[in-house]
Coordinates of N, CA and C in Angstrom, one line a residue:
X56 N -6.8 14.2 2.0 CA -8.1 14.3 2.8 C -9.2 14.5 1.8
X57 N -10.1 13.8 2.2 CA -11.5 13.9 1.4 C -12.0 15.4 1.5
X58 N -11.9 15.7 2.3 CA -12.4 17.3 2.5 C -12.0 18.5 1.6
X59 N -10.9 18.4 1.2 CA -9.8 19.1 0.3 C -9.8 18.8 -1.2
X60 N -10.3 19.8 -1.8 CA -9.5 19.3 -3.3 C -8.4 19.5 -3.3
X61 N -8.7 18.5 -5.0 CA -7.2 18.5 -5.3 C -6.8 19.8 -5.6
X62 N -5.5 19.6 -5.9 CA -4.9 21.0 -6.6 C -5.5 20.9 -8.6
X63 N -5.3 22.4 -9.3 CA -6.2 22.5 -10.1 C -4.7 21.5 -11.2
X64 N -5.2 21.0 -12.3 CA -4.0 20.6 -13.1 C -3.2 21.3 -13.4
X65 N -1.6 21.1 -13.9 CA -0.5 22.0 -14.2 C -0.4 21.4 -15.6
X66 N -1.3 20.3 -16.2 CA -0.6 19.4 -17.5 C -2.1 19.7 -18.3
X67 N -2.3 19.6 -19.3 CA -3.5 19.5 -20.5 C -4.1 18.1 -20.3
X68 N -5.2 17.5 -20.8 CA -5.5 16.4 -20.9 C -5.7 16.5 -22.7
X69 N -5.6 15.2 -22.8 CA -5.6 14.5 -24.1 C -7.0 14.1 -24.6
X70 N -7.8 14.3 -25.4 CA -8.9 13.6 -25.3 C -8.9 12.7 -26.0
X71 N -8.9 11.6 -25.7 CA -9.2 10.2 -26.1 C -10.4 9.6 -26.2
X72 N -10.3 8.6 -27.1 CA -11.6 8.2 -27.8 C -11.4 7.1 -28.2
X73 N -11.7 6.0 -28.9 CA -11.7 4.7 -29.2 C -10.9 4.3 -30.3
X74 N -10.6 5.5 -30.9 CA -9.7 5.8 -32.5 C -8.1 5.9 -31.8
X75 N -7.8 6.7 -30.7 CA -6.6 6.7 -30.3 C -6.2 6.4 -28.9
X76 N -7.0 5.2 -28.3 CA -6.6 5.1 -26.6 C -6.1 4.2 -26.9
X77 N -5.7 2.8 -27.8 CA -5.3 1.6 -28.0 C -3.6 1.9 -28.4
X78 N -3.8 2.7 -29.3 CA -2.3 3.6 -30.0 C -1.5 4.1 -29.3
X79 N -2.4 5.1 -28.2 CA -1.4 6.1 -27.9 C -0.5 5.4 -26.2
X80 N 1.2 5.3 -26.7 CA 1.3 4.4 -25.8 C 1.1 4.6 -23.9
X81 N 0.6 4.2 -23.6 CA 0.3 4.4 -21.7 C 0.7 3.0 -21.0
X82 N 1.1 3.7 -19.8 CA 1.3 2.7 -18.6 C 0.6 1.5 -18.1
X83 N -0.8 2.2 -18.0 CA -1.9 1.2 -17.0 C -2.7 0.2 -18.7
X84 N -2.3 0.2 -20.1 CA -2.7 -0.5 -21.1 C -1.9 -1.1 -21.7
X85 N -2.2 -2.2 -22.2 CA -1.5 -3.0 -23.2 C -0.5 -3.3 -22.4
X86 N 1.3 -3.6 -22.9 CA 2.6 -4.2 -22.8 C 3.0 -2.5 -23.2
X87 N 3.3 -1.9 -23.4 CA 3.7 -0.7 -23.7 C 4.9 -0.5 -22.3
X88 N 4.7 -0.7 -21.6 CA 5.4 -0.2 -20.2 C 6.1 -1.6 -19.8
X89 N 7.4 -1.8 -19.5 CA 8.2 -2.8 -19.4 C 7.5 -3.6 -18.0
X90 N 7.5 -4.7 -18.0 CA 7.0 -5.8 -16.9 C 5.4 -5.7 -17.0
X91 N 4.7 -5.3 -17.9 CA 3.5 -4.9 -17.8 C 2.6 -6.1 -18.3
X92 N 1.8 -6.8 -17.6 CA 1.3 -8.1 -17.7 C -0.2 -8.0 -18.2
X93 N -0.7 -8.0 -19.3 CA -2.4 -7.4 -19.8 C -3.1 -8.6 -18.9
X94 N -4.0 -7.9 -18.5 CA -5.0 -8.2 -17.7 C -4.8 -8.9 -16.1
X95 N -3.1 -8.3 -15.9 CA -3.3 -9.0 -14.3 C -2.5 -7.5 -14.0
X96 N -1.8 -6.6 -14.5 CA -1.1 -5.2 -14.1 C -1.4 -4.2 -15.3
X97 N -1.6 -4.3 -16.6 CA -2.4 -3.8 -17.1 C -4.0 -3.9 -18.1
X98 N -4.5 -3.2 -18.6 CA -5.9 -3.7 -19.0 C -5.5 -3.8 -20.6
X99 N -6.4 -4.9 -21.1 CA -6.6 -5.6 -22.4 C -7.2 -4.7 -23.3
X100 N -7.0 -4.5 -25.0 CA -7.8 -4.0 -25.2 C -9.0 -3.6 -25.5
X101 N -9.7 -4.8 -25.2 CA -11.0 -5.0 -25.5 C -11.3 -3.9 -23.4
X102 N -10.8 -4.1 -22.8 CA -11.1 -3.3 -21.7 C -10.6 -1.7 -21.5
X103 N -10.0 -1.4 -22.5 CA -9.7 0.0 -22.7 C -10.5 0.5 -23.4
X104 N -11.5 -0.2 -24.8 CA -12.0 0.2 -25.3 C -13.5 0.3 -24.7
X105 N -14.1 -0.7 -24.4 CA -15.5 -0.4 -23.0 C -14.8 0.9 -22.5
X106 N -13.8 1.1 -22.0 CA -13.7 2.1 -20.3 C -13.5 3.5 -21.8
X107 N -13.1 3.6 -22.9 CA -13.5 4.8 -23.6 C -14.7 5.1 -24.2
X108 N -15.5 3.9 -24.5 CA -16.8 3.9 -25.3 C -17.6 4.2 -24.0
X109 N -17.7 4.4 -23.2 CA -19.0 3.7 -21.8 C -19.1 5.7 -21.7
X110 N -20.2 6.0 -22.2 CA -20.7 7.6 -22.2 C -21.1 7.9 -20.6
X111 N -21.1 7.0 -20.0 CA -21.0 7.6 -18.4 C -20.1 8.3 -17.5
X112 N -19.1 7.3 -18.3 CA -17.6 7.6 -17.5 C -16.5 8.7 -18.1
X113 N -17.4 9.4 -19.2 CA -17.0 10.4 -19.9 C -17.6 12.0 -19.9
X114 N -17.2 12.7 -20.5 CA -17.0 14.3 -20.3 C -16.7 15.0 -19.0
X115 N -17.4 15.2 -18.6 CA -16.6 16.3 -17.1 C -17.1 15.7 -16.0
X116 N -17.5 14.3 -15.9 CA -17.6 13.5 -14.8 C -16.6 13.7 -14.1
X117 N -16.5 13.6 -12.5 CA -15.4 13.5 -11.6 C -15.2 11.9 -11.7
X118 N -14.5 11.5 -12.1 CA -13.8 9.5 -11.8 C -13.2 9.3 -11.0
X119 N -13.9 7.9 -9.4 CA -12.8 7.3 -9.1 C -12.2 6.2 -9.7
X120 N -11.7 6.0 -9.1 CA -10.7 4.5 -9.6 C -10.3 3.9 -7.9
X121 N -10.9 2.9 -7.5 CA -10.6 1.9 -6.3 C -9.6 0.6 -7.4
X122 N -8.6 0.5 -6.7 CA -7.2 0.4 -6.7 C -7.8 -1.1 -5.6
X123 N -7.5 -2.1 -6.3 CA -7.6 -3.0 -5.2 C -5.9 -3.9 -5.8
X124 N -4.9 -4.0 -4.8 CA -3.6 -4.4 -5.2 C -2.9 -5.8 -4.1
X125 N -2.6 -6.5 -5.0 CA -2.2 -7.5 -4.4 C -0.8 -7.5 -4.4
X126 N 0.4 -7.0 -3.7 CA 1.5 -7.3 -4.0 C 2.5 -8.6 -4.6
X127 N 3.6 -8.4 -4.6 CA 4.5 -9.5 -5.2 C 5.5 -10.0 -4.0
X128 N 5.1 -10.5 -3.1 CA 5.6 -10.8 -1.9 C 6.3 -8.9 -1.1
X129 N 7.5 -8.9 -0.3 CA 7.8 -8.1 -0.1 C 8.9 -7.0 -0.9
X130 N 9.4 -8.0 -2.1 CA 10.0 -6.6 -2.5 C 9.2 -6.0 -3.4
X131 N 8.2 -6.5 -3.8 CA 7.1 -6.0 -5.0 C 6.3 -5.1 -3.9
X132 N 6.0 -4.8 -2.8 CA 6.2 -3.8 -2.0 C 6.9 -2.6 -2.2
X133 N 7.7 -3.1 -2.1 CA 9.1 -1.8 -2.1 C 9.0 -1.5 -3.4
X134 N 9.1 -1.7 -4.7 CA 8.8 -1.4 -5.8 C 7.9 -0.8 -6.0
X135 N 6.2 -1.0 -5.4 CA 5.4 -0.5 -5.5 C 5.3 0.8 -4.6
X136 N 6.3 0.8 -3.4 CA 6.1 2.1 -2.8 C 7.1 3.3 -3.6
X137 N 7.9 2.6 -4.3 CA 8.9 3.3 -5.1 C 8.0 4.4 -6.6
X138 N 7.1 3.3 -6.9 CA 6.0 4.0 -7.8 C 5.0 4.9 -6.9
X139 N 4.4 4.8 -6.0 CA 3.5 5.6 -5.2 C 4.3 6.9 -5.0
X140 N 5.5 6.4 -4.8 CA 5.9 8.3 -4.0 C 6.5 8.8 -5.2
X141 N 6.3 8.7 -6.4 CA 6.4 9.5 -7.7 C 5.0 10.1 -7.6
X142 N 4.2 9.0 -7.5 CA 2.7 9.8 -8.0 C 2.0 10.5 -7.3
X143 N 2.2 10.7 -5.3 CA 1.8 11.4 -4.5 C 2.4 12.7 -4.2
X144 N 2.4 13.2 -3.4 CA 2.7 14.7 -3.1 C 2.2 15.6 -4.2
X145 N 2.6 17.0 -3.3 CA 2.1 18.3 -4.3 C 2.7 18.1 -5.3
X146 N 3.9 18.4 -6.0 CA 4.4 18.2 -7.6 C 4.7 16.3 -8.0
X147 N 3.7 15.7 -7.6 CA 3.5 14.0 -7.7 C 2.7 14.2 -9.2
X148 N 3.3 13.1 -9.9 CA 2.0 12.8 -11.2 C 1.1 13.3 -11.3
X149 N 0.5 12.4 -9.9 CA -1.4 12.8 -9.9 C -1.6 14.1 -9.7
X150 N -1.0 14.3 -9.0 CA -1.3 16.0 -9.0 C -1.1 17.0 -10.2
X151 N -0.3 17.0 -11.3 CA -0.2 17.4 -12.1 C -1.5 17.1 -13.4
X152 N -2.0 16.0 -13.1 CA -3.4 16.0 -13.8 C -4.9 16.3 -12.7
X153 N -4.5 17.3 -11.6 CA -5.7 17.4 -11.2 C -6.3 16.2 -10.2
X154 N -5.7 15.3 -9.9 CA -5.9 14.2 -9.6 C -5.4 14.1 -7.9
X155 N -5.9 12.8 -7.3 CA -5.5 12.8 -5.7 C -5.7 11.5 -5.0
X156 N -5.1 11.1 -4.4 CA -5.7 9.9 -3.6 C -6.6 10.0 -2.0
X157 N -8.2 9.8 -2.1 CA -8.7 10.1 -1.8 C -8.9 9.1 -0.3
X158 N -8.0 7.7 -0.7 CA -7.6 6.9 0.8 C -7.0 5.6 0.2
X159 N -6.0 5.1 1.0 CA -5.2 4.3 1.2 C -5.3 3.1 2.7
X160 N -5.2 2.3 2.1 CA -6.0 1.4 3.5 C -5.3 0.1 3.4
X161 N -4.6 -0.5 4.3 CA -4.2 -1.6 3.9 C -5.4 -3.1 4.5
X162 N -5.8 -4.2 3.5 CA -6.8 -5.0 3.6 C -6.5 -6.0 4.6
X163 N -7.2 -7.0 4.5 CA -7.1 -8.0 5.2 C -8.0 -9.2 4.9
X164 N -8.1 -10.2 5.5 CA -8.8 -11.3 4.7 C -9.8 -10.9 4.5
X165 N -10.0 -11.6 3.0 CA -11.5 -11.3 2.3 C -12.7 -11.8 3.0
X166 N -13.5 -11.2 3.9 CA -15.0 -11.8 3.8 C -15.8 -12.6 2.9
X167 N -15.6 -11.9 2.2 CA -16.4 -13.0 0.9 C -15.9 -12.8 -0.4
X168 N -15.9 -13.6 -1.0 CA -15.2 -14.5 -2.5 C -13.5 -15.0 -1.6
X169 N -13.0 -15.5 -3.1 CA -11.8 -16.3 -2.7 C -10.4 -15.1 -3.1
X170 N -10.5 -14.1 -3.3 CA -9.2 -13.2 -3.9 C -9.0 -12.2 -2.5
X171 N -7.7 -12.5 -1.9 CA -7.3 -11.4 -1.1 C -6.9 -10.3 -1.6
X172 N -6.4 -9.3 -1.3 CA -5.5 -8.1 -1.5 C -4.8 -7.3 -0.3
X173 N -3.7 -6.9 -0.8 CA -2.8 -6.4 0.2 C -3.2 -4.8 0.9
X174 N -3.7 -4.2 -0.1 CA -4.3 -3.3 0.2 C -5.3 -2.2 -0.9
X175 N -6.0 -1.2 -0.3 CA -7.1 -0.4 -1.2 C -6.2 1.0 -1.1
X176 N -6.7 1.4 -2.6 CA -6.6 3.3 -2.9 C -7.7 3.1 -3.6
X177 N -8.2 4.5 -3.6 CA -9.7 5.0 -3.8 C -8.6 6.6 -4.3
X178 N -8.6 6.5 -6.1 CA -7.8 7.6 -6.7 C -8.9 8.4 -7.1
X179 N -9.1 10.0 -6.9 CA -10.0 10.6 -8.1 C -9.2 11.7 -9.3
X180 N -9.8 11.5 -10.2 CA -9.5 12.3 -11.4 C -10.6 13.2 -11.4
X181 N -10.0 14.5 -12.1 CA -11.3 15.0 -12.9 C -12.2 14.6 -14.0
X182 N -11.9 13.9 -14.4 CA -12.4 13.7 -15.5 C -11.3 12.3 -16.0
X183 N -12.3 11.5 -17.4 CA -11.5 9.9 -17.7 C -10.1 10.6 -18.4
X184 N -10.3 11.4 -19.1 CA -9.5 12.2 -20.0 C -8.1 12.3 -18.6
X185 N -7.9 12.8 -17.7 CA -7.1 13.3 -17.0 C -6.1 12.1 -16.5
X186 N -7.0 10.7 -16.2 CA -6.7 9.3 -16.3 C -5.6 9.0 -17.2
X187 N -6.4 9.1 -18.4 CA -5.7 8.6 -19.9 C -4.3 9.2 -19.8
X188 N -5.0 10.8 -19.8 CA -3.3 11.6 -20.4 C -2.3 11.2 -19.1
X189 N -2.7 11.6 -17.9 CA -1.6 10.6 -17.0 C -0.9 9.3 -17.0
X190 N -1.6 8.4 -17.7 CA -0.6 7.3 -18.0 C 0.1 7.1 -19.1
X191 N -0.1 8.3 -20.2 CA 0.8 8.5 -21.0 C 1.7 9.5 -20.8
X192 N 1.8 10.3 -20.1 CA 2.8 11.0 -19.7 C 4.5 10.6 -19.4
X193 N 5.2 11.3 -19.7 CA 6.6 10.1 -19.8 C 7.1 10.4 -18.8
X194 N 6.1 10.8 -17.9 CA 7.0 10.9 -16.0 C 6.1 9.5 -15.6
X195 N 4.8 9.4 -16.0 CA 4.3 8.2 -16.0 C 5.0 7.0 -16.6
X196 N 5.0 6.8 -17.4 CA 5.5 6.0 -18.6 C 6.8 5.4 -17.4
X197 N 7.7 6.5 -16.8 CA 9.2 6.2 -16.5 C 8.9 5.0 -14.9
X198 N 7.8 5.5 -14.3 CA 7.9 4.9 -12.7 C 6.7 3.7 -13.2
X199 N 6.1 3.3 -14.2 CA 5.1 2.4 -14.1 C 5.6 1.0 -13.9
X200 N 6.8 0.6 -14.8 CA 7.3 -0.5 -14.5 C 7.7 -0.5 -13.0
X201 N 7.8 0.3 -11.9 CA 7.8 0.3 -10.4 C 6.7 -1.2 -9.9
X202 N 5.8 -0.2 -10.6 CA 4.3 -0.5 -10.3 C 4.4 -2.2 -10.7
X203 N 4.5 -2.5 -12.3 CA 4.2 -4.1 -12.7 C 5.3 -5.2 -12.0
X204 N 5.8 -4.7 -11.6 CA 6.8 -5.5 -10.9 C 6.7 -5.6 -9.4
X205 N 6.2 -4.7 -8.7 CA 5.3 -4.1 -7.4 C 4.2 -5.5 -7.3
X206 N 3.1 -5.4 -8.3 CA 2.0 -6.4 -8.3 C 2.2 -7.6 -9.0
X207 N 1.5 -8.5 -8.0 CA 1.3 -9.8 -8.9 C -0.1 -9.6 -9.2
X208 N -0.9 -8.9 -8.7 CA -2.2 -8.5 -9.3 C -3.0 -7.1 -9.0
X209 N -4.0 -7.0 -9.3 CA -4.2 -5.5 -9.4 C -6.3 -5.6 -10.2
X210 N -6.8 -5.0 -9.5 CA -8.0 -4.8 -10.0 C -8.4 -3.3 -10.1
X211 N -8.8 -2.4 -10.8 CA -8.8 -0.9 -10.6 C -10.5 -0.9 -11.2
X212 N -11.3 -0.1 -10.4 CA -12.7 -0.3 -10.6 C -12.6 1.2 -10.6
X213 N -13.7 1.7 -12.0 CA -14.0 2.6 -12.2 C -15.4 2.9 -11.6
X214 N -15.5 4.0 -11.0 CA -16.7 4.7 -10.2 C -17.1 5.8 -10.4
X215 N -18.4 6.4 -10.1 CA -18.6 7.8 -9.9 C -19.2 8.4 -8.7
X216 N -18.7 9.1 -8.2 CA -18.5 9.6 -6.8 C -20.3 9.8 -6.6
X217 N -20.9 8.9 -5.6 CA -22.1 9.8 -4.9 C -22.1 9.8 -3.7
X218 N -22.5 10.7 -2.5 CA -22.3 10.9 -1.1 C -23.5 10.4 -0.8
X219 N -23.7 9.6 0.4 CA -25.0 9.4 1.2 C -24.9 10.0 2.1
X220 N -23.5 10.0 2.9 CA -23.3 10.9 4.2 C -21.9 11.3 4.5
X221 N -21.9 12.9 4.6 CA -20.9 13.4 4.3 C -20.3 13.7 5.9
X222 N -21.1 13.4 6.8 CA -20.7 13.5 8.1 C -20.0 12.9 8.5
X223 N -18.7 13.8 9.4 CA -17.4 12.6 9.8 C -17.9 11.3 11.1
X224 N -16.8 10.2 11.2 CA -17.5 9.4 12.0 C -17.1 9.8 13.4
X225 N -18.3 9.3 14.1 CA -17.6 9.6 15.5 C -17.2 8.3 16.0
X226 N -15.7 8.5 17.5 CA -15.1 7.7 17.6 C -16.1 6.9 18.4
X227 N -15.7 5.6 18.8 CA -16.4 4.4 19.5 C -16.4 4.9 21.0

């Protein structure tokens, strides 16, 4: 629930920088993680290195990450929910770095452009650092290939939280 934080982290974060985010091996970068496809399930390095260098999306910023995911027909589903329920709940991944899924939504035809998706998450971290050390973590590391075999595509957009209205909606 948006209203709730998360729980505080139980794990350290790593601080990463442009010297060691390409190296150090993670799930969501490079081939490092079995089935992991650069630039359709994980990010290239030329895009790990922007998402370390970019002085916005760093120090004690709160980060989302909108998760836009296209499955791999229906068992890349089930693979993918096989990775989600590692990383949700109270003693779940994300929770262990301070982290939470802020909403889950399943999509439907695109309005506008030509790329559907199966569905949205809207993840927050504390901070990029909390990001990083999470997908190097080898509880991470173990359920990611869930994930690259889960999608035949995957867009993850980095954000920073602003509110225009924090008022809940009312029903119709």
């Amino acid at each position: 629930n948006i209203d709730r934080a998360a729980a505080p982290p139980s794990r350290t974060f790593t601080p990463f920088s442009a010297e060691n985010a390409w190296s150090t091996p993670n799930g969501m970068f490079g081939s490092t993680s079995p089935g992991a496809r650069v630039g359709e399930t994980s990010s290239s390095r030329a895009q790990v290195d922007a998402f370390v260098q970019d002085d916005t999306l760093g120090g004690t910023n709160v980060l989302w990450h909108l998760n836009l995911l296209r499955f791999a027909g229906t068992e890349g589903k089930q693979s993918y929910d096989k990775y989600a329920k590692a990383m949700g709940g109270k003693s779940g991944v994300l929770s262990q770095f301070g982290a939470r899924s802020t909403l889950a939504a399943d999509c439907y035809r695109s309005l506008m452009g030509d790329f559907d998706f199966d569905q949205a998450v809207i993840a927050e971290y504390p901070c990029r650092d909390s990001f990083m050390s999470m997908g190097a973590c080898s509880e991470y590391l173990e359920v990611a290939p869930f994930r690259h075999r889960g999608l035949e595509a995957t867009y993850i957009v980095s954000c920073l939280p602003a509110f225009v209205d924090t008022r809940p909606m009312r029903g119709a």
